[in-house]
Short mmCIF file of C-alpha atoms and ligand atoms in Angstrom, two decimals:
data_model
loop_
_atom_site.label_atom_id
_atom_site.label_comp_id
_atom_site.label_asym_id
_atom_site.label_seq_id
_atom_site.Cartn_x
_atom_site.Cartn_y
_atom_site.Cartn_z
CA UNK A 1 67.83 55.38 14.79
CA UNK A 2 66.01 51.59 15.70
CA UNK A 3 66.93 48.80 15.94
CA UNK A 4 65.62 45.17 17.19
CA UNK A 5 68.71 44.44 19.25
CA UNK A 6 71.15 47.48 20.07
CA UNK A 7 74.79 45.55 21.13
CA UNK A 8 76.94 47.02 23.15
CA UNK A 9 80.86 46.05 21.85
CA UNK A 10 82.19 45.03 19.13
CA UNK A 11 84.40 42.04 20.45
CA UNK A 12 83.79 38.24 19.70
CA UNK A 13 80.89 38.14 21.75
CA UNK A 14 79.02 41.61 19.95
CA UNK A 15 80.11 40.63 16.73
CA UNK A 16 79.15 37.00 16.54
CA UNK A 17 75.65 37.84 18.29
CA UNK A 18 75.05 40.29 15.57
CA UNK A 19 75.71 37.76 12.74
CA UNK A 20 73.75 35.28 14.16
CA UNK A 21 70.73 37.37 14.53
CA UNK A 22 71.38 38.86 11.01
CA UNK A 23 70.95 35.55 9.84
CA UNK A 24 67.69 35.02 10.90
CA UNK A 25 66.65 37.95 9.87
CA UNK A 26 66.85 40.30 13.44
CA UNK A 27 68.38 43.59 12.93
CA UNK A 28 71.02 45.06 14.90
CA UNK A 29 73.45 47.84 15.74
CA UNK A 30 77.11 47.16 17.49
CA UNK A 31 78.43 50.19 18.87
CA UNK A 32 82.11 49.83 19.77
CA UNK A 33 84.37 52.00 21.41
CA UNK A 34 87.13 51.78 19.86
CA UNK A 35 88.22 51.27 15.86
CA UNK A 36 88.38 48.20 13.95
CA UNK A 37 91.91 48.54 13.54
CA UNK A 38 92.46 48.59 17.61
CA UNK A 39 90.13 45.78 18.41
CA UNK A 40 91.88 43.62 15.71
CA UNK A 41 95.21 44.07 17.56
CA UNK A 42 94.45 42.33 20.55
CA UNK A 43 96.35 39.57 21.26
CA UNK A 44 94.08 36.76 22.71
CA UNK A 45 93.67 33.06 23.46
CA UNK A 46 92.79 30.51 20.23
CA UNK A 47 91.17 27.18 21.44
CA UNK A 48 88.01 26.68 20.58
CA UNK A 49 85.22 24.67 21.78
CA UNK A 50 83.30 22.58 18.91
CA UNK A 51 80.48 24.85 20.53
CA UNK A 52 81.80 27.80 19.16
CA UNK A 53 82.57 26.33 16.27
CA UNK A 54 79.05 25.10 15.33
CA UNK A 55 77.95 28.84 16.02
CA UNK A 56 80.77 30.07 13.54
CA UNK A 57 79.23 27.87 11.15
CA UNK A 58 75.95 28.93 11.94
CA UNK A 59 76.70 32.24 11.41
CA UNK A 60 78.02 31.26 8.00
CA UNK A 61 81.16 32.29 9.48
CA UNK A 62 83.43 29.37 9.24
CA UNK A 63 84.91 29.09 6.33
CA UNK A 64 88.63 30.55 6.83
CA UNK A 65 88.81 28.65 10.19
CA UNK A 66 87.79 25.72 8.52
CA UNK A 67 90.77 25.92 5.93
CA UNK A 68 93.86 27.20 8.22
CA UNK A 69 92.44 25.78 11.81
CA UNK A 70 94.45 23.37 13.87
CA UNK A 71 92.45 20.26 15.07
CA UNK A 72 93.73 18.87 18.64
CA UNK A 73 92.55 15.78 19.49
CA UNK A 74 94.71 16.10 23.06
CA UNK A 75 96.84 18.24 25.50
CA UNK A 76 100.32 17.38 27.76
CA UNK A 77 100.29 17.80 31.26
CA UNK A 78 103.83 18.52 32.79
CA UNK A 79 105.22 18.50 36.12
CA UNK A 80 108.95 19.14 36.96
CA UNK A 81 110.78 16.76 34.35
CA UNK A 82 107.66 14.14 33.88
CA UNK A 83 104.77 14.54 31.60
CA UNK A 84 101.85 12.79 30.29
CA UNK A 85 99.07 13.62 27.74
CA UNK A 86 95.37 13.48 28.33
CA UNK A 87 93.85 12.03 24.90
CA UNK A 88 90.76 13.76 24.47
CA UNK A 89 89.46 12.06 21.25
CA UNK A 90 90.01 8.81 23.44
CA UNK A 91 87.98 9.78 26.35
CA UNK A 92 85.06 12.11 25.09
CA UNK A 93 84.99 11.42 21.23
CA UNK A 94 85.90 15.19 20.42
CA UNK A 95 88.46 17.28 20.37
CA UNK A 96 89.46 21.42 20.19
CA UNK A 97 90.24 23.44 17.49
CA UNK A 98 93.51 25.83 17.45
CA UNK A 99 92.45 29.24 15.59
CA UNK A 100 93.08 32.89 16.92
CA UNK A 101 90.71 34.81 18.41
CA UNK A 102 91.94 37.60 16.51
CA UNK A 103 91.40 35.62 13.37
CA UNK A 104 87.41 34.89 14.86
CA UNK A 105 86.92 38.53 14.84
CA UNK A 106 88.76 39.44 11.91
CA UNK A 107 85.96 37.00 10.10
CA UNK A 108 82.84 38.08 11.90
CA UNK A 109 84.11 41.73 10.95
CA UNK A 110 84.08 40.94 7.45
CA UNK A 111 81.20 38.75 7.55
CA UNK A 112 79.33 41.79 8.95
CA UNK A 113 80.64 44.56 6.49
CA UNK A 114 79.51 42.19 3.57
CA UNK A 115 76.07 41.84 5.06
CA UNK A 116 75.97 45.97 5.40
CA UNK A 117 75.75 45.40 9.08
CA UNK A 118 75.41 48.65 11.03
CA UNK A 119 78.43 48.95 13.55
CA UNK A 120 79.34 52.05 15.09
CA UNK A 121 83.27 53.02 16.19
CA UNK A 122 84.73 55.20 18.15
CA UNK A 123 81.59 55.77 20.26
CA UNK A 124 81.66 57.41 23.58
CA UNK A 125 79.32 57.83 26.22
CA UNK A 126 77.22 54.99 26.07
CA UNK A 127 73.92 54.86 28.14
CA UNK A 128 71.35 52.55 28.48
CA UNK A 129 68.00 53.70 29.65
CA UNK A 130 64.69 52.05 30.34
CA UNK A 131 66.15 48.23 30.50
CA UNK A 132 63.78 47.50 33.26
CA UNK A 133 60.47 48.72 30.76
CA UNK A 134 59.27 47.79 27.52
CA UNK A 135 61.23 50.54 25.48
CA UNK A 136 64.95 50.66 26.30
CA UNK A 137 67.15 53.47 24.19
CA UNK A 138 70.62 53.34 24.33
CA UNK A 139 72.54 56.75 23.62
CA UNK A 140 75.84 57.57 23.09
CA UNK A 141 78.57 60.75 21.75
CA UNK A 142 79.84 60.39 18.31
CA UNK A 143 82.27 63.01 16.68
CA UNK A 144 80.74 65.48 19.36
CA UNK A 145 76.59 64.69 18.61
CA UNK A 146 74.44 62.93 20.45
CA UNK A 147 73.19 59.71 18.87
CA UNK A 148 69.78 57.80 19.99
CA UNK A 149 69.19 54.24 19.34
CA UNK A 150 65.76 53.01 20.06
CA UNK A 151 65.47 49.14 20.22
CA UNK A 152 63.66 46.24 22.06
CA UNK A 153 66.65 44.70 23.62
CA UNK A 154 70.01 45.66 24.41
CA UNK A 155 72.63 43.16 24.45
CA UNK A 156 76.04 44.40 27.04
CA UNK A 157 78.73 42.67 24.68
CA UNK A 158 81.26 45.43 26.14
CA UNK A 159 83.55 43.66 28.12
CA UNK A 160 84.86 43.63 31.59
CA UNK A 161 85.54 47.14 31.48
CA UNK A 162 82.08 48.09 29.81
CA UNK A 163 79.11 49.87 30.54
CA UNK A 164 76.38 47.30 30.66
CA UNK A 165 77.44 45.65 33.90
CA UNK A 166 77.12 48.66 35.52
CA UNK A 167 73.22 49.97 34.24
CA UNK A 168 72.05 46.70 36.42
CA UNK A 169 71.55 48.44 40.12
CA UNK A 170 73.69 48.00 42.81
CA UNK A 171 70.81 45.64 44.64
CA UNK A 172 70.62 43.51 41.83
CA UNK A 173 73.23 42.69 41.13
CA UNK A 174 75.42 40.33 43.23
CA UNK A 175 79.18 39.91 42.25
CA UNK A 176 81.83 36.67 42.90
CA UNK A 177 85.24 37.53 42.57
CA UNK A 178 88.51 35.73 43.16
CA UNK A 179 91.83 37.44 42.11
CA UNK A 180 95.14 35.23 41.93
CA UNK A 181 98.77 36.04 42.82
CA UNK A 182 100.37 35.94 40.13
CA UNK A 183 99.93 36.91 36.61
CA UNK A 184 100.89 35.67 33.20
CA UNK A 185 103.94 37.00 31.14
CA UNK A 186 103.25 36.16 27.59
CA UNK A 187 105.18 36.55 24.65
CA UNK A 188 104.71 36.05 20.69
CA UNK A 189 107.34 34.57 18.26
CA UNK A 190 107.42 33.90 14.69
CA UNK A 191 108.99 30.39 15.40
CA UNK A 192 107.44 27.13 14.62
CA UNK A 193 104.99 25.56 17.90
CA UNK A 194 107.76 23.36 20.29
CA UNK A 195 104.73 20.59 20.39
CA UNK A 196 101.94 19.85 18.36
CA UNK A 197 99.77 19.95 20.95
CA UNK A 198 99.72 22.61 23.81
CA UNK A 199 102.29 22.12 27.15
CA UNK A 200 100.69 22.93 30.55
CA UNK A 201 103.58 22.61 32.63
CA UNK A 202 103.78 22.98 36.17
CA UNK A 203 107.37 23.46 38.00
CA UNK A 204 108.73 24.38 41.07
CA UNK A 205 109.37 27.78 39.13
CA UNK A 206 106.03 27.96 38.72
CA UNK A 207 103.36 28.01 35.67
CA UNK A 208 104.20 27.87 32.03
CA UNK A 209 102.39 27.16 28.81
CA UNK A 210 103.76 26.36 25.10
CA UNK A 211 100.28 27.06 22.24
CA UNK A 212 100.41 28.11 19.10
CA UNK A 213 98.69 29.79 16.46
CA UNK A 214 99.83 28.17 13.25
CA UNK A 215 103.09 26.32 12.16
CA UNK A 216 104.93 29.35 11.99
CA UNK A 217 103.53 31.49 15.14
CA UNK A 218 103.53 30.18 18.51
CA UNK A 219 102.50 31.33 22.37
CA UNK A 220 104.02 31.26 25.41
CA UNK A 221 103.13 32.41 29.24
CA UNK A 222 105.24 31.76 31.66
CA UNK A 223 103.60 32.47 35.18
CA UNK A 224 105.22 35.78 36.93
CA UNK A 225 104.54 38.07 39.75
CA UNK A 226 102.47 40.48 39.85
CA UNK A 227 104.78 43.17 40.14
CA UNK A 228 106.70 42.47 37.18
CA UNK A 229 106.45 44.39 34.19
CA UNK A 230 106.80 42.99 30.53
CA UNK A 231 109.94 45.16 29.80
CA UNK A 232 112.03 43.99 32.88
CA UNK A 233 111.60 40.58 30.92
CA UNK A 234 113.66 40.35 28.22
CA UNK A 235 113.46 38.16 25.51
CA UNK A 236 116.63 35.67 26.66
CA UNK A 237 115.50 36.17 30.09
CA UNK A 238 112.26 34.79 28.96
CA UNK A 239 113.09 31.80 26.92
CA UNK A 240 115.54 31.06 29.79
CA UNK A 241 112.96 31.16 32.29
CA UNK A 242 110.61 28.88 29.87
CA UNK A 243 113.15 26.23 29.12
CA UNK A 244 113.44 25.61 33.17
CA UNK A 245 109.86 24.94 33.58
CA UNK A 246 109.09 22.84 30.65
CA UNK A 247 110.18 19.04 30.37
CA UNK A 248 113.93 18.90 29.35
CA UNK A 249 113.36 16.77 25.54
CA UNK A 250 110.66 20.53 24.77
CA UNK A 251 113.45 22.56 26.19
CA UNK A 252 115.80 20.77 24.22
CA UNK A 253 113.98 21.34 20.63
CA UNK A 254 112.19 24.58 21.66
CA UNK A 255 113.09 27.39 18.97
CA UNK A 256 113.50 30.53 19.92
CA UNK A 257 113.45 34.13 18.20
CA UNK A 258 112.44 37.84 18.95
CA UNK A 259 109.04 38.28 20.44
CA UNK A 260 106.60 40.76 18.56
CA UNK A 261 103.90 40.98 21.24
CA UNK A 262 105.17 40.73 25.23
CA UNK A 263 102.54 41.48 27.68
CA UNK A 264 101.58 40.48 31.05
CA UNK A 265 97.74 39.75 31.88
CA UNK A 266 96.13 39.25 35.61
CA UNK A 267 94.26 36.13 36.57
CA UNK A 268 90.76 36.80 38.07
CA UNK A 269 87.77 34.78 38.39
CA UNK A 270 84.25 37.04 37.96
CA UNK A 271 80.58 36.56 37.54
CA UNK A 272 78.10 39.03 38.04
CA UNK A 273 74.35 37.69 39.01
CA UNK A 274 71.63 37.89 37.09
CA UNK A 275 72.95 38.30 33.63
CA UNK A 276 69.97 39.89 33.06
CA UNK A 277 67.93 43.02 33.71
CA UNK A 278 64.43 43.44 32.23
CA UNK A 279 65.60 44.20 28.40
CA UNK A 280 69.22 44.00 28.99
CA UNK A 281 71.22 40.90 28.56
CA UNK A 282 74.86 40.23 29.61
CA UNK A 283 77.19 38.54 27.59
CA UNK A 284 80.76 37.43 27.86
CA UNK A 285 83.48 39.21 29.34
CA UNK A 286 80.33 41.97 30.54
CA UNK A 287 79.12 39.34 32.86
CA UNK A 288 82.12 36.80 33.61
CA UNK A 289 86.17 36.33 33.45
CA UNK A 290 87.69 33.03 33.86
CA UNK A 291 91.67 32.67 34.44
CA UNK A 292 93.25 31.51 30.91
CA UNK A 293 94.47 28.09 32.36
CA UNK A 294 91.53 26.44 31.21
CA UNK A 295 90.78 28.45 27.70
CA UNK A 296 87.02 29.13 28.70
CA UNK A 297 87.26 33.13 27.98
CA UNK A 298 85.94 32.72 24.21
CA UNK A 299 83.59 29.88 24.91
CA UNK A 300 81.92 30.86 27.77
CA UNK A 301 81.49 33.70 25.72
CA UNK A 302 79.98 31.64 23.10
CA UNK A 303 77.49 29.44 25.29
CA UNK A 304 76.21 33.03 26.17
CA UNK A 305 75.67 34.05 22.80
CA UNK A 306 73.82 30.72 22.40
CA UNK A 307 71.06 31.14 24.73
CA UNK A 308 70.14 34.73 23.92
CA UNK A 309 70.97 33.99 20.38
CA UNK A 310 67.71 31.16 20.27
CA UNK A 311 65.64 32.95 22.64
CA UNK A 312 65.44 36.20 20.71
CA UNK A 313 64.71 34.12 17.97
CA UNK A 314 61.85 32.33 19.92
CA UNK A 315 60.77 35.58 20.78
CA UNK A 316 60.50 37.34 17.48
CA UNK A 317 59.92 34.02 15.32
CA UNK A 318 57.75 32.07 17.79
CA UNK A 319 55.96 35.40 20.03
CA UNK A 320 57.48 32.93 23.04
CA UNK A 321 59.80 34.58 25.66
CA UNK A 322 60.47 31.25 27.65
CA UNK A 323 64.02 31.73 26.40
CA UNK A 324 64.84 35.35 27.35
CA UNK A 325 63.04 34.70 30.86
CA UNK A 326 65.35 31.77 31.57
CA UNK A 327 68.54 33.34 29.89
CA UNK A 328 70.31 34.21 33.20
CA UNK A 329 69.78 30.97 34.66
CA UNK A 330 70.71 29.16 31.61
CA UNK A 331 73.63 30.36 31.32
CA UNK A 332 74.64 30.93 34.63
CA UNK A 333 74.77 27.37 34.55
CA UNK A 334 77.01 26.68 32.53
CA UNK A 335 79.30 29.78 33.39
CA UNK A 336 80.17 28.41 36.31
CA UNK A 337 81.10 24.75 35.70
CA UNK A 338 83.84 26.67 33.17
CA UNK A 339 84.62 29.07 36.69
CA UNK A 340 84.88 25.99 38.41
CA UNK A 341 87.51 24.21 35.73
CA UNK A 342 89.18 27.25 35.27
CA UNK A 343 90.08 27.74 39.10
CA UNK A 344 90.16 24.11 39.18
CA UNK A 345 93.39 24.23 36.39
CA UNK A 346 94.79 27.02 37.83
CA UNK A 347 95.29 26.13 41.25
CA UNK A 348 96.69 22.27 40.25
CA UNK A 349 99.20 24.26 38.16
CA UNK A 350 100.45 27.01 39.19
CA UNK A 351 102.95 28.01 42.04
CA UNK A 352 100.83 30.28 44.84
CA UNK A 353 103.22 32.34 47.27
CA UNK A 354 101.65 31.10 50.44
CA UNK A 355 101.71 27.22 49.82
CA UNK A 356 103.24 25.39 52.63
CA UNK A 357 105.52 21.73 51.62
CA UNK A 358 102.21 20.16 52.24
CA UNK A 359 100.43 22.19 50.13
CA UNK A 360 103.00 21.03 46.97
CA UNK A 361 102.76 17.53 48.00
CA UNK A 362 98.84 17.52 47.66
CA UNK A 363 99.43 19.33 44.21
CA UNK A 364 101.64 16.65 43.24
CA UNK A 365 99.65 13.84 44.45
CA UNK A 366 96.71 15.41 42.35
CA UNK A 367 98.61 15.65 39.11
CA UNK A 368 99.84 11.86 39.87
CA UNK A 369 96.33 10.63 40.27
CA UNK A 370 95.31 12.37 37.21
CA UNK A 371 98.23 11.28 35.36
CA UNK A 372 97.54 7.49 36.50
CA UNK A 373 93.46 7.72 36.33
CA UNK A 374 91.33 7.26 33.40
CA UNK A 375 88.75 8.89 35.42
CA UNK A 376 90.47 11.78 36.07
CA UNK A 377 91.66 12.64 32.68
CA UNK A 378 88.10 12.03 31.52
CA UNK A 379 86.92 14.76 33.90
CA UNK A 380 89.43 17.35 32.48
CA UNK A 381 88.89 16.06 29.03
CA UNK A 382 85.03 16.55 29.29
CA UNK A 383 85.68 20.27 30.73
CA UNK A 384 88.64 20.99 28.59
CA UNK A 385 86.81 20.03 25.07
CA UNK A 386 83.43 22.03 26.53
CA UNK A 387 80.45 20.58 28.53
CA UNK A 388 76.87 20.50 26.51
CA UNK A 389 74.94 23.93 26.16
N1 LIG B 401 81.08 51.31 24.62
C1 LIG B 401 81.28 50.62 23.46
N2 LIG B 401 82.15 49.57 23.36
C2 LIG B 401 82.80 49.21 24.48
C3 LIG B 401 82.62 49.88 25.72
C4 LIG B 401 81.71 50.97 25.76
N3 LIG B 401 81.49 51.63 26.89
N4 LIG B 401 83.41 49.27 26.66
C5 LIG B 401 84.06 48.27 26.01
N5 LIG B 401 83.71 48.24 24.72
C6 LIG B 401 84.17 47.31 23.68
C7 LIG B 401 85.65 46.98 23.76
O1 LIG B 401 86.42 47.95 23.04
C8 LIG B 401 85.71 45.60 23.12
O2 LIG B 401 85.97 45.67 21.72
O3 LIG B 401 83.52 46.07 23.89
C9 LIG B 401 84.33 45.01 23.36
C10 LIG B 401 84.36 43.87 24.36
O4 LIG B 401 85.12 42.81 23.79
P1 LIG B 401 85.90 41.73 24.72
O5 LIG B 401 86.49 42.45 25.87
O6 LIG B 401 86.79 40.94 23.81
O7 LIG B 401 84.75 40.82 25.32
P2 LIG B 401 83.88 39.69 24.59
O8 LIG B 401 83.42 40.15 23.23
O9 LIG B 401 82.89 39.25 25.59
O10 LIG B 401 84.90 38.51 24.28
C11 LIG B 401 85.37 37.73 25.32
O11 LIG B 401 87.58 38.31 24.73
O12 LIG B 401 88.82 39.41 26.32
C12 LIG B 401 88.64 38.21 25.69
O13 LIG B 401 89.30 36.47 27.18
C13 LIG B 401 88.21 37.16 26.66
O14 LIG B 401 88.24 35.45 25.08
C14 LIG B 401 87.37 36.29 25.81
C15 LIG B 401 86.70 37.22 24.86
C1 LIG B 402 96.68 30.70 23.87
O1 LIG B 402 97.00 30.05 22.85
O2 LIG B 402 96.80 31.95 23.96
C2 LIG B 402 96.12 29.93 25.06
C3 LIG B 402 95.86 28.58 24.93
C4 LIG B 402 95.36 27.87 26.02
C5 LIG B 402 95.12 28.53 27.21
C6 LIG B 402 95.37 29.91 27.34
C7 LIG B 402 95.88 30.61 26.25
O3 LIG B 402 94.65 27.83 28.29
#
């Protein structure tokens, strides 16, 4: 088989790369490891940047999101009892929109099947060879056979736990890595949103967060240790344990009901340098993970997809590879001004085992100052809606 652009994973990342190229007329293969059915069950975050949502619309992609999408033009900030909002439509002119991730790829699926896009499941044994020369194959195992791909470019879409990260040599490739203490417990209820906008709350208890994913399907975390496991939490024991973190008048109306998804995810901040290796380009979870305190993991994904997105189409439209030699920096860029809000939004916000009573004091006196400065909220506001590409 050949291709232009062989993409490894079919996630958010593989899928929407593939649609974009399609568009412009660049072929491409996804190969994904698992089946459509599986990758369509993961529960994931749902704000979106107006970024990504200008690339879902690129990708002629948009149209469902457009129709049942949630616009948010702010956020609350809680602390204890007290909380304020931070009016993003006030202080940057934009604003975030509330759709599922699962809903994103459910679309980009579909928009790929009715384009006869070529993806592959249930691959195993991907390799990628000859990245670092001018013909890179990628092979991989597929009900028992051997299968070779022959492309110009291979684009690692695959994840934290993928391949791609890994074909970059060991004296490359430089990693960052901070993991946090804690972890998030979250649960999903067919009960109508407590807010209309999303509740970052921070208690003495520790972390919680009230989203949503429409009127009749909300999301909530509540911060819990690492050693917990989903099924010592039941479901009273976790609206109990919600209610004392978030301000009394949510806990008052919040409506409560059986979960149907309960899971517990670590926090970890990651980014592998360079995101790029000769003919192979890292995308998304592949090169970087952000905690989900500041809902950067689908648009940092997204800002990725953006640069190698135009520079293989300056490549193969223009015969000008200024944009697939500065890929890694480009985007490095940006990844880590969304590391830096992430870990910046986690650690005002959550409870960490080894703070000391001065520690909490600072943390109050910095969700005070942003509470009482214009300033302040504009910074979050200008991270939280997405910073330019
Ligand atoms: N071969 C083929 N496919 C693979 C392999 C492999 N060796 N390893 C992983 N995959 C697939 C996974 O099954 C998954 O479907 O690659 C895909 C990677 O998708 P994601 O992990 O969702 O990563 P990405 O597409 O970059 O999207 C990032 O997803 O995990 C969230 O918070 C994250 O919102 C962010 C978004
Ligand atoms: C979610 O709705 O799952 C969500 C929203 C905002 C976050 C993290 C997760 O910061």
């Amino acid at each position: 088989m050949r291709t232009q652009v062989a993409i490894i994973g079919g996630g958010p990342s593989g899928l929407l790369l593939s649609q974009l190229l399609h568009q412009r007329g660049i072929d491409s293969v996804v190969l994904e490891r698992k089946t459509k059915d599986h990758v369509l069950s993961r529960i994931r975050a749902g704000v979106l940047e107006v970024g990504f949502v200008n690339l879902m619309r690129e990708a002629g992609v948009a149209e469902r999101m457009d129709r049942e999408c949630f616009i948010h033009d702010g956020t609350v900030i809680s602390r204890d009892n007290a909380s304020f909002g931070i009016n993003f439509k006030d202080l940057t002119g934009s604003h975030v929109v509330v759709y599922g991730q699962t809903e994103v790829t459910r679309d980009l699926y579909e928009a790929r099947e009715a384009a006869g896009g070529r993806i592959v499941y249930e691959v195993e044994g991907v390799g990628i060879h000859g990245a670092d020369g001018d013909a890179p194959c990628v092979t991989y195992m597929k009900d028992g056979a051997e299968q070779r791909i022959d492309c110009d470019f291979v684009a690692g879409c695959d994840g934290f736990h993928g391949v791609s990260r890994q074909a970059i040599p060991l004296g490359v490739r430089r990693e960052y890595e901070k993991v946090y203490p804690f972890g998030w417990l979250g649960i999903l209820s067919e009960t109508p949103p407590v807010n209309d906008e999303l509740i970052y709350a921070s208690s003495e208890r520790g972390f919680a967060l009230c989203s949503m994913r429409n009127e009749k399907l909300s999301r909530y975390y509540i911060q819990c240790s690492l050693s917990d496991s989903p099924e010592e939490w039941s479901d009273a024991a976790f609206w109990e344990e919600l209610k004392r973190r978030i301000p009394e008048e949510a806990a008052e109306r919040l409506v409560t009901g059986p979960s149907i998804e309960k899971s517990i995810a670590p926090l970890r901040s990651f980014v592998t340098e360079p995101m790029r290796w000769g003919r192979l380009f890292l995308c998304g979870d592949a090169a970087h993970i952000v905690p989900p305190t500041g809902a950067k993991g689908l648009n940092t994904a997204a800002s990725d997809i953006h640069y190698l997105y135009h520079g293989l189409v300056q490549h193969y439209h223009d015969r000008d590879d200024e944009g697939i030699e500065r890929y890694s920096e480009r985007a490095l860029a940006r990844i880590w001004k969304a590391e830096r809000f992430s870990w910046w939004m986690t650690t005002l916000l959550h409870r960490f085992p080894d703070q000391s009573a001065f520690d909490r004091r600072i943390q109050a006196a910095e969700v005070a100052f942003l509470r009482d400065n214009r300033a302040a909220q504009t910074v979050l506001a200008e991270n939280y809606v997405g910073l330019p590409y």
